Tab-separated table of C-alpha atoms and ligand atoms in Angstrom:
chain	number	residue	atom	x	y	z
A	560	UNK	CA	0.000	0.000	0.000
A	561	UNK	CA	0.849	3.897	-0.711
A	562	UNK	CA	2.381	5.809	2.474
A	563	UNK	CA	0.929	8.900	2.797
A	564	UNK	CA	3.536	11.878	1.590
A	565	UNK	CA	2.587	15.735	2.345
A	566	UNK	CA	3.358	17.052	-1.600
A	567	UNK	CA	-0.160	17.170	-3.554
A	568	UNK	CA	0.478	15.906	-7.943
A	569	UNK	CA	0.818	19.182	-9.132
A	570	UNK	CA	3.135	20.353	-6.396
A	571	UNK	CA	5.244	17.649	-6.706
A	572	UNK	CA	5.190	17.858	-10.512
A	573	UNK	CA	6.635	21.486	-10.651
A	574	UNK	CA	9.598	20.132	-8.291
A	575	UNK	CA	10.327	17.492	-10.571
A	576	UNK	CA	10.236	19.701	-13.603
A	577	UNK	CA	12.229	22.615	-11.474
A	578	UNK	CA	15.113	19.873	-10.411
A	579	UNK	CA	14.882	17.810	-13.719
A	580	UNK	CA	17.630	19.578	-15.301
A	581	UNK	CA	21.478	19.312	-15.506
A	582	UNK	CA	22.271	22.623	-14.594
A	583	UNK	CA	19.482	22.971	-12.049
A	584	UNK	CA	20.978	19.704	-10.629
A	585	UNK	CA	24.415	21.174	-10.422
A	586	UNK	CA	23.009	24.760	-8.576
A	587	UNK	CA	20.729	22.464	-5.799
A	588	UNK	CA	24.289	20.309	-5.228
A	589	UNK	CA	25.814	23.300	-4.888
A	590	UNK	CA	23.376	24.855	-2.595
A	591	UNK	CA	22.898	22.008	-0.557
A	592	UNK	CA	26.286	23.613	0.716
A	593	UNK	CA	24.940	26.227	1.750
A	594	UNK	CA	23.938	30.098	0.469
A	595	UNK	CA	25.615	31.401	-2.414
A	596	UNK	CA	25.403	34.467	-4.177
A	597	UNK	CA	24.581	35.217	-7.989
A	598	UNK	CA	28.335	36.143	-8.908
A	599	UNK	CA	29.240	33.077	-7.497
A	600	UNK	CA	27.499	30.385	-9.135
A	601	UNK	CA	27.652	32.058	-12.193
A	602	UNK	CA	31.808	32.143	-11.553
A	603	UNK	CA	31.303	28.081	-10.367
A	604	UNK	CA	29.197	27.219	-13.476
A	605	UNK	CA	30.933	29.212	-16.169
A	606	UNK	CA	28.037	30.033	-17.735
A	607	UNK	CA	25.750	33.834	-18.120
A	608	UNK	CA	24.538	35.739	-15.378
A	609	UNK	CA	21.469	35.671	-16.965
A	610	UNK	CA	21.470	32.170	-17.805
A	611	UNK	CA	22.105	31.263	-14.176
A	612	UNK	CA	19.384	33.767	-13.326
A	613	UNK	CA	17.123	31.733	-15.132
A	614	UNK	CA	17.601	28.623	-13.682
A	615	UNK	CA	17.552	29.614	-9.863
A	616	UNK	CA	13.865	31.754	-10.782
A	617	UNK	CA	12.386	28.283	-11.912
A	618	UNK	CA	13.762	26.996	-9.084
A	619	UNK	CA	12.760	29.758	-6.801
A	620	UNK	CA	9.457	29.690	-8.336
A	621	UNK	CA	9.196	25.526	-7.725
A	622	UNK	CA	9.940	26.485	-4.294
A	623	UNK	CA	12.898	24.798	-4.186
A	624	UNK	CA	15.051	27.981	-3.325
A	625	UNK	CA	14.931	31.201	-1.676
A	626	UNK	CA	16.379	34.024	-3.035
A	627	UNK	CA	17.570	36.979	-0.460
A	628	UNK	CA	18.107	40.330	-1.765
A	629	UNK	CA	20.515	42.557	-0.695
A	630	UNK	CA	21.631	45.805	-2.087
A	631	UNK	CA	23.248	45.144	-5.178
A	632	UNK	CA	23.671	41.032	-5.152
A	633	UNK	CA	20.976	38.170	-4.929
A	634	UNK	CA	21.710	35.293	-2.066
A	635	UNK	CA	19.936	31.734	-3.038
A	636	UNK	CA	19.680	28.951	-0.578
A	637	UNK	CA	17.542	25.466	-0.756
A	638	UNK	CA	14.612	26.503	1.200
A	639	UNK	CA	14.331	24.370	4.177
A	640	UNK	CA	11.136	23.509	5.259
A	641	UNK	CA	9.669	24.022	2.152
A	642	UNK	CA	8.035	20.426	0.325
A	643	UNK	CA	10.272	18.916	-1.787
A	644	UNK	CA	13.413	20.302	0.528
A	645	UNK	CA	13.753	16.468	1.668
A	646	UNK	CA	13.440	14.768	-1.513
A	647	UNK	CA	16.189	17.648	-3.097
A	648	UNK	CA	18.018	16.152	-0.194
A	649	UNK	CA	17.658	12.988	-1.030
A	650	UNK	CA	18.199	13.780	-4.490
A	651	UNK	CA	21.304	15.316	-4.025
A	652	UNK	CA	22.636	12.080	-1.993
A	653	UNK	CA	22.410	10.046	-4.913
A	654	UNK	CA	24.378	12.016	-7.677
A	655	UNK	CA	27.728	10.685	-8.288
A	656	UNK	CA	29.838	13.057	-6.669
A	657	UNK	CA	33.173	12.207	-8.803
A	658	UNK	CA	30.835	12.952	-11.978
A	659	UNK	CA	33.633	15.356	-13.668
A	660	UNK	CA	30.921	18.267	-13.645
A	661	UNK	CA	29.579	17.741	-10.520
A	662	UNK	CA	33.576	17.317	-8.856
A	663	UNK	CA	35.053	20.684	-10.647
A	664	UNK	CA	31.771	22.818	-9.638
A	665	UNK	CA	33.080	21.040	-6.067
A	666	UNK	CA	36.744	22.367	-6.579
A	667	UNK	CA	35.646	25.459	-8.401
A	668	UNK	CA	33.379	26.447	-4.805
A	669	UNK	CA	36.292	25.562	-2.919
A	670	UNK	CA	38.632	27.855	-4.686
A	671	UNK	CA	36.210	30.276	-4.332
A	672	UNK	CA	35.713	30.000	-0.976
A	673	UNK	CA	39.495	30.433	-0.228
A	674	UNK	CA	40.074	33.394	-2.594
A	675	UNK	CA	37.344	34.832	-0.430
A	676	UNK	CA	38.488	33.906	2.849
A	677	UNK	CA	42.158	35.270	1.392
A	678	UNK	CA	40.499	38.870	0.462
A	679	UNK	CA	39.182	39.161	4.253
A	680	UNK	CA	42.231	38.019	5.584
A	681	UNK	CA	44.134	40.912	3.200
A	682	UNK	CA	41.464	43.216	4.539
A	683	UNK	CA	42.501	42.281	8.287
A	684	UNK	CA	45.819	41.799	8.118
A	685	UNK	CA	45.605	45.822	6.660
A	686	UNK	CA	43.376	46.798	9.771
A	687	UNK	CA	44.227	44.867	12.516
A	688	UNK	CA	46.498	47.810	14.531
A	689	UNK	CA	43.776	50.258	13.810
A	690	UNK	CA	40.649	47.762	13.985
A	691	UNK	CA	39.505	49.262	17.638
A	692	UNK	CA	39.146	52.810	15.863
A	693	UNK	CA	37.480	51.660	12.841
A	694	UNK	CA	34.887	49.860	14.372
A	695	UNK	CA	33.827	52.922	15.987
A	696	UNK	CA	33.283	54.546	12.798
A	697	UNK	CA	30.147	52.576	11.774
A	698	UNK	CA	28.922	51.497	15.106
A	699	UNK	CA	27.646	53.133	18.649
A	700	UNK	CA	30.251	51.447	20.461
A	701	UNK	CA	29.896	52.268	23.753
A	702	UNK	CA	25.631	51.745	23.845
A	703	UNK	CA	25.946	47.930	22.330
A	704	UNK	CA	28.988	47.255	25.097
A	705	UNK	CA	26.689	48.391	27.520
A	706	UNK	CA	23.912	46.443	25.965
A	707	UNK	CA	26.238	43.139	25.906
A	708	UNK	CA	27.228	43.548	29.674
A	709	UNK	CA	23.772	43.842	30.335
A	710	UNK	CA	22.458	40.918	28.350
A	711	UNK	CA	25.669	38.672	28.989
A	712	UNK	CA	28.047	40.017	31.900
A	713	UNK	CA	25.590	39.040	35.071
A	714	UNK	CA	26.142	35.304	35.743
A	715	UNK	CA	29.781	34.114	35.554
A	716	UNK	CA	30.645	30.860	33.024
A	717	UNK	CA	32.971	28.662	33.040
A	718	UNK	CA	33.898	28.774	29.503
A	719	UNK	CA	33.388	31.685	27.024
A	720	UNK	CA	34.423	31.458	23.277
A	721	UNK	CA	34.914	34.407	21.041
A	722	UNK	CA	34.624	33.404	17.695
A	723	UNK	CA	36.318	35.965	15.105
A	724	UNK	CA	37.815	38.042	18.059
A	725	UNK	CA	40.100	40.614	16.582
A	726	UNK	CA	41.678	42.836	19.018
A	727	UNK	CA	39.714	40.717	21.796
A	728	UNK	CA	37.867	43.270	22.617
A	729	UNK	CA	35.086	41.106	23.603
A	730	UNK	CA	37.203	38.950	25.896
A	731	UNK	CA	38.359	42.335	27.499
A	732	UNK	CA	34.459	43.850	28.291
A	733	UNK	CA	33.353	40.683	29.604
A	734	UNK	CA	36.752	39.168	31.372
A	735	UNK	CA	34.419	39.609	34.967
A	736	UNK	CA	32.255	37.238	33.351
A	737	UNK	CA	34.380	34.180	32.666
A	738	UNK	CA	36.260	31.364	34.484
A	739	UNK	CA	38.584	30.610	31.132
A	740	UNK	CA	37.970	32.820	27.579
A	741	UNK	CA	39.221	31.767	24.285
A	742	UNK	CA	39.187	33.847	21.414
A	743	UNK	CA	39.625	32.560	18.068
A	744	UNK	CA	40.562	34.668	15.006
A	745	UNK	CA	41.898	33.354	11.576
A	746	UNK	CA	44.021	36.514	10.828
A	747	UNK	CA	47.629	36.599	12.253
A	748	UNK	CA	47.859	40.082	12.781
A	749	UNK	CA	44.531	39.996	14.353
A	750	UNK	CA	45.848	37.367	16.856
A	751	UNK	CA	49.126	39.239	17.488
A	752	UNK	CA	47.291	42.290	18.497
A	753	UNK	CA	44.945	40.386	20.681
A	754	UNK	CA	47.552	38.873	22.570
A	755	UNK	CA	49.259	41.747	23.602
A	756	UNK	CA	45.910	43.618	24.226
A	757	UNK	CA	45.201	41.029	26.816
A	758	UNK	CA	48.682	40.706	28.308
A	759	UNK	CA	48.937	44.510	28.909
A	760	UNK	CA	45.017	44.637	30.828
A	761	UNK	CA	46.509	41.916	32.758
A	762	UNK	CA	43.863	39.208	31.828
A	763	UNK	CA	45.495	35.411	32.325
A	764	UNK	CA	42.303	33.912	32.065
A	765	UNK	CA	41.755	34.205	28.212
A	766	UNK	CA	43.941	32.424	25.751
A	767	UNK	CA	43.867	33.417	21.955
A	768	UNK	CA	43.999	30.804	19.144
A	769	UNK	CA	44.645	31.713	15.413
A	770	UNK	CA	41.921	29.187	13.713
A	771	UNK	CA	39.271	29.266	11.494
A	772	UNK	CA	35.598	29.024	12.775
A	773	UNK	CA	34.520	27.711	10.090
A	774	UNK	CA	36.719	24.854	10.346
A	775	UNK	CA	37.197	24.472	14.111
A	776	UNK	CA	37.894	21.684	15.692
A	777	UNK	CA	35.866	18.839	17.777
A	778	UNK	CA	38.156	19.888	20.961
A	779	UNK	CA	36.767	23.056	20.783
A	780	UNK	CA	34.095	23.607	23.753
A	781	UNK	CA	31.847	22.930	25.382
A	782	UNK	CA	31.145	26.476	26.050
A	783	UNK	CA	28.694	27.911	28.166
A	784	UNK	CA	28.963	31.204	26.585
A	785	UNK	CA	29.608	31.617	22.686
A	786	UNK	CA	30.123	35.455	21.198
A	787	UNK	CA	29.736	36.265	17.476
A	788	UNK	CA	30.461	40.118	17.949
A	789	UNK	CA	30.480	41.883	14.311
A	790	UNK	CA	31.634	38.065	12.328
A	791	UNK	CA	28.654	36.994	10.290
A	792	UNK	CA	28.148	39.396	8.030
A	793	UNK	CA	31.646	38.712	6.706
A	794	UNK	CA	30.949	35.249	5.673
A	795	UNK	CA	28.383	34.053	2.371
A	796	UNK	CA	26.526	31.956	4.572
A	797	UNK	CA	26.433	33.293	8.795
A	798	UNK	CA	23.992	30.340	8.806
A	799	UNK	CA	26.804	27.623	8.579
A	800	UNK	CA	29.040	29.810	11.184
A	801	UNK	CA	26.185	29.617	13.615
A	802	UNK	CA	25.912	25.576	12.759
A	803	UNK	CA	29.589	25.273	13.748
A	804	UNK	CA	29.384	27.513	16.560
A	805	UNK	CA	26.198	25.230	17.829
A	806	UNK	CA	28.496	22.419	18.044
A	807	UNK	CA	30.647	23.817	20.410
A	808	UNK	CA	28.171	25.018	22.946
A	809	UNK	CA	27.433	22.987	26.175
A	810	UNK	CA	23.964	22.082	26.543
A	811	UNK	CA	21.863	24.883	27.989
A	812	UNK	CA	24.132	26.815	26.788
A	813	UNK	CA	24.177	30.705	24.764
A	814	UNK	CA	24.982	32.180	22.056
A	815	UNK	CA	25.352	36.295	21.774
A	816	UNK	CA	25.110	37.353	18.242
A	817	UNK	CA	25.575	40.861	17.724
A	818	UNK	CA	25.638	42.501	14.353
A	819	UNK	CA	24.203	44.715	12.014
A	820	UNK	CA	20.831	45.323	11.019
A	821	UNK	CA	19.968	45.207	7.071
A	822	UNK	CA	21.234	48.313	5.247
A	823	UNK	CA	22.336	49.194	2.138
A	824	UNK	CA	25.926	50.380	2.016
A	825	UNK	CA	27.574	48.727	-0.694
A	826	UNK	CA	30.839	50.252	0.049
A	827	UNK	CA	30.856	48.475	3.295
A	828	UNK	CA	30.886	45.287	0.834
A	829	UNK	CA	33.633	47.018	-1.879
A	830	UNK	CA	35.837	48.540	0.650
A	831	UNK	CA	35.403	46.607	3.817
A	832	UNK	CA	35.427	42.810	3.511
A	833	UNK	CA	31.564	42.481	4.452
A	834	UNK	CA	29.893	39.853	2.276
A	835	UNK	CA	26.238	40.337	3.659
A	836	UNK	CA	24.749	43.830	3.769
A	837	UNK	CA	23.386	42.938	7.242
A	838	UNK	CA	21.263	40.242	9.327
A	839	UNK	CA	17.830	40.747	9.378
A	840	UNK	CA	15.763	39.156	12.483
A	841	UNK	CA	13.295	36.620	10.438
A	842	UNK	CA	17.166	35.300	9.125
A	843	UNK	CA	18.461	34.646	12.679
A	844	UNK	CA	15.648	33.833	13.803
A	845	UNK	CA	15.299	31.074	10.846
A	846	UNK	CA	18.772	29.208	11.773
A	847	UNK	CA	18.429	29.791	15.436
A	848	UNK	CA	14.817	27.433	15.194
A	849	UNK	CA	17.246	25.020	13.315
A	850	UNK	CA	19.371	24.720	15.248
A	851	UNK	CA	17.567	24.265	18.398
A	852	UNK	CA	18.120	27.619	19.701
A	853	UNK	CA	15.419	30.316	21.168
A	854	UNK	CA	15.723	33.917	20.766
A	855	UNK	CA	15.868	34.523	24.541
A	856	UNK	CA	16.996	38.361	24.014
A	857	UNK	CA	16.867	40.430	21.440
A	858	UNK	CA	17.892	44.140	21.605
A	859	UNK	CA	17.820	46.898	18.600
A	860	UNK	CA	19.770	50.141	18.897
A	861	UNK	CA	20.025	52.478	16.363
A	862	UNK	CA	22.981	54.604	15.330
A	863	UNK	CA	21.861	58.360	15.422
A	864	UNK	CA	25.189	60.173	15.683
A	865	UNK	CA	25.987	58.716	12.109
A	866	UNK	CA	24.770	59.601	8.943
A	867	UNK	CA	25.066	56.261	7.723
A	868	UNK	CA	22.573	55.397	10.000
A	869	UNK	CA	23.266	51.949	11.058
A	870	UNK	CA	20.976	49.939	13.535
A	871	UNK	CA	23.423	47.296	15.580
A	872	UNK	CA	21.128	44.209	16.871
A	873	UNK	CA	21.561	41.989	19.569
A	874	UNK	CA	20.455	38.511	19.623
A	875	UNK	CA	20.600	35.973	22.375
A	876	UNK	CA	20.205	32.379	21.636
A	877	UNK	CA	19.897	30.198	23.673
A	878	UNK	CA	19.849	26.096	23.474
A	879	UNK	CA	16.243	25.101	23.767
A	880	UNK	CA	17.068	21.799	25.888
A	881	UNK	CA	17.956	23.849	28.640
A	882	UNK	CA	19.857	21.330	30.329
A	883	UNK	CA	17.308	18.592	30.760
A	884	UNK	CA	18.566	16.422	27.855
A	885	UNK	CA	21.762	15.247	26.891
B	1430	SAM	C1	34.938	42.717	12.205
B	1430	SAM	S1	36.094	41.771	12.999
B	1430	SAM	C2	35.315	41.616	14.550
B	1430	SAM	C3	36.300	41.380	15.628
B	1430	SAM	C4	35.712	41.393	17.017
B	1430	SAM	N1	34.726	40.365	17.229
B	1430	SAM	C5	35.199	42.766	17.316
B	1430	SAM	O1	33.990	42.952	17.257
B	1430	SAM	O2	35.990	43.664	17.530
B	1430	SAM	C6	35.854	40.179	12.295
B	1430	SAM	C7	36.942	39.231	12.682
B	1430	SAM	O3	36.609	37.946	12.163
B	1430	SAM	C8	37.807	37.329	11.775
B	1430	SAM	N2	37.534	36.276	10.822
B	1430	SAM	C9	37.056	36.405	9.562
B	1430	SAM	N3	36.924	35.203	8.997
B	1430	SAM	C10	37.335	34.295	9.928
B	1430	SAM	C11	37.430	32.880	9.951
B	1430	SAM	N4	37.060	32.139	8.901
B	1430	SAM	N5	37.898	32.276	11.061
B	1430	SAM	C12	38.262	33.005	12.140
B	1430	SAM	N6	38.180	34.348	12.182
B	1430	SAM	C13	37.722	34.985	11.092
B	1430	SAM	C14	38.644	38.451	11.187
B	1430	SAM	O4	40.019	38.145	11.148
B	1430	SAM	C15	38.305	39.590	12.127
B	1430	SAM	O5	39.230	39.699	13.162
């Protein structure tokens, strides 16, 4: 006998239509990966902008994909929850992946990935003396400390990772707050200033590590306290940085996201290493359900002093078990 699926015919028709398709079949394998922009899959594919375009609308329009805009570029990513975002799952698990297409669009996204992660690094390495100034410029500073002792410096944990640290700064505001700290940055000159920031306020409780967090290791945590203080938006997809960060977070524990609201400043994107013009709430609020986290806080505060007119949010997620289930 027939089990019962969810998908009516003509629903599941469209997403066999939509995924039927070599190239479409490439983009969902490449998606399943997580978000990528226009520019890039048209870069992985080696085919037309407006080629690609094509594709991802039928697949956008199949429901299969949901397309983000922001400012000047298009983000796609397989829409989860969706019907059919199983069966593309499934789908996806039985291509061949040494299929010569299929493996270069897998070595062309990894190339990608590490001329991107080689840019921000540049970008870093440039800043990193000067990085406590400049993140004054776009950013009320001392309101969204305040906010973050507020929301996260009252109860002392044992273990408190910064991921993307920089200067440490975070480490620094909150050392009251924290048995052991460890901040983890990918950029050298990031971790060299760091360490001597922390040496010279006298604070032997917080280590630094030079690592990437989007590659960290299984050692890493359990910690009771996770901070992701200005990082996301400089990564393609914040949503697998919060995934790894998940992993290393002891049950019951948080995680304090704090980053900027959705604007449109390209230049921040051209000139400053930011790949995501912003984080809007629905988003984290999207991959925090996924991942088994609640939006316990949540704090808003606007920039007024700049013309710019940036709004810095604060979310804090917590894990939904609480502590009741291992
Ligand atoms: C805007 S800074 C924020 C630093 C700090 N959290 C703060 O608010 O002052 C972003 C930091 O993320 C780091 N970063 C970027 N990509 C990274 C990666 N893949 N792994 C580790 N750190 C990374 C950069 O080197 C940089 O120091």
């Amino acid at each position: 006998m027939m089990e019962h699926g969810v998908t009516d015919l003509q629903t599941l028709v469209g997403i066999l239509k939509a995924g039927g398709e070599p190239t479409r079949l490439r983009l969902l394998a490449l998606l399943a990966g997580g978000e990528l922009s226009v520019k890039d899959m048209t870069d992985i594919l080696g085919q037309s902008q407006p080629r690609v375009s094509r594709h991802l609308k039928l697949l956008a329009d199949s429901g299969l994909v949901k397309r983000h805009a922001e400012g000047a570029w298009a983000y796609y990513g397989l829409a989860s929850g969706a019907p059919g975002y199983d069966f593309v799952h499934w789908l996806i698990g039985e291509l061949d992946a040494e299929e010569p297409r299929l493996e270069r669009d897998c070595e062309r996204l990894t190339i990608l990935r590490d001329t991107q992660s080689k840019q921000a690094q540049t970008y870093f390495a440039q800043v990193a003396e000067s990085w406590d100034r400049i993140r004054n410029l776009h950013v009320p500073d001392s309101s969204v400390e305040a906010a973050i002792l507020d929301i996260a410096g009252n109860e002392k944990v044992e273990l408190l990772l910064d991921l993307g640290t920089g200067t440490g700064r975070m480490l620094e505001l909150l050392a009251g707050g924290y048995e052991r700290g460890i901040g983890i940055d990918s950029s050298r000159e990031m971790v060299a200033v760091a360490r001597s920031k922390l040496a010279n306020a006298e604070i032997g409780h917080a280590q630094i590590r030079q690592a990437d967090i989007a590659d960290l290791d299984a050692e890493t945590g359990p910690a009771d306290l996770i901070v992701l203080h200005q990082v996301l938006h400089y990564f393609d997809d914040p949503g697998l940085i919060l995934t790894h960060a998940r992993r290393a977070l002891r049950i019951g524990g948080s995680i304090l996201v704090v980053d900027i609201a959705p604007h449109d400043l390209e230049f921040l994107r051209t000139e400053h290493a930011h790949r995501r013009l912003g984080l809007s709430h629905t988003q984290i609020e999207a991959w925090a359900d996924g991942l088994g986290l609640d939006i316990a806080q949540f704090r808003s505060i606007p920039n007024r002093d700049s013309e710019e007119g940036l709004t810095v949010c604060l979310w804090l997620l917590k894990d939904r078990t609480d502590g009741r289930k291992a």
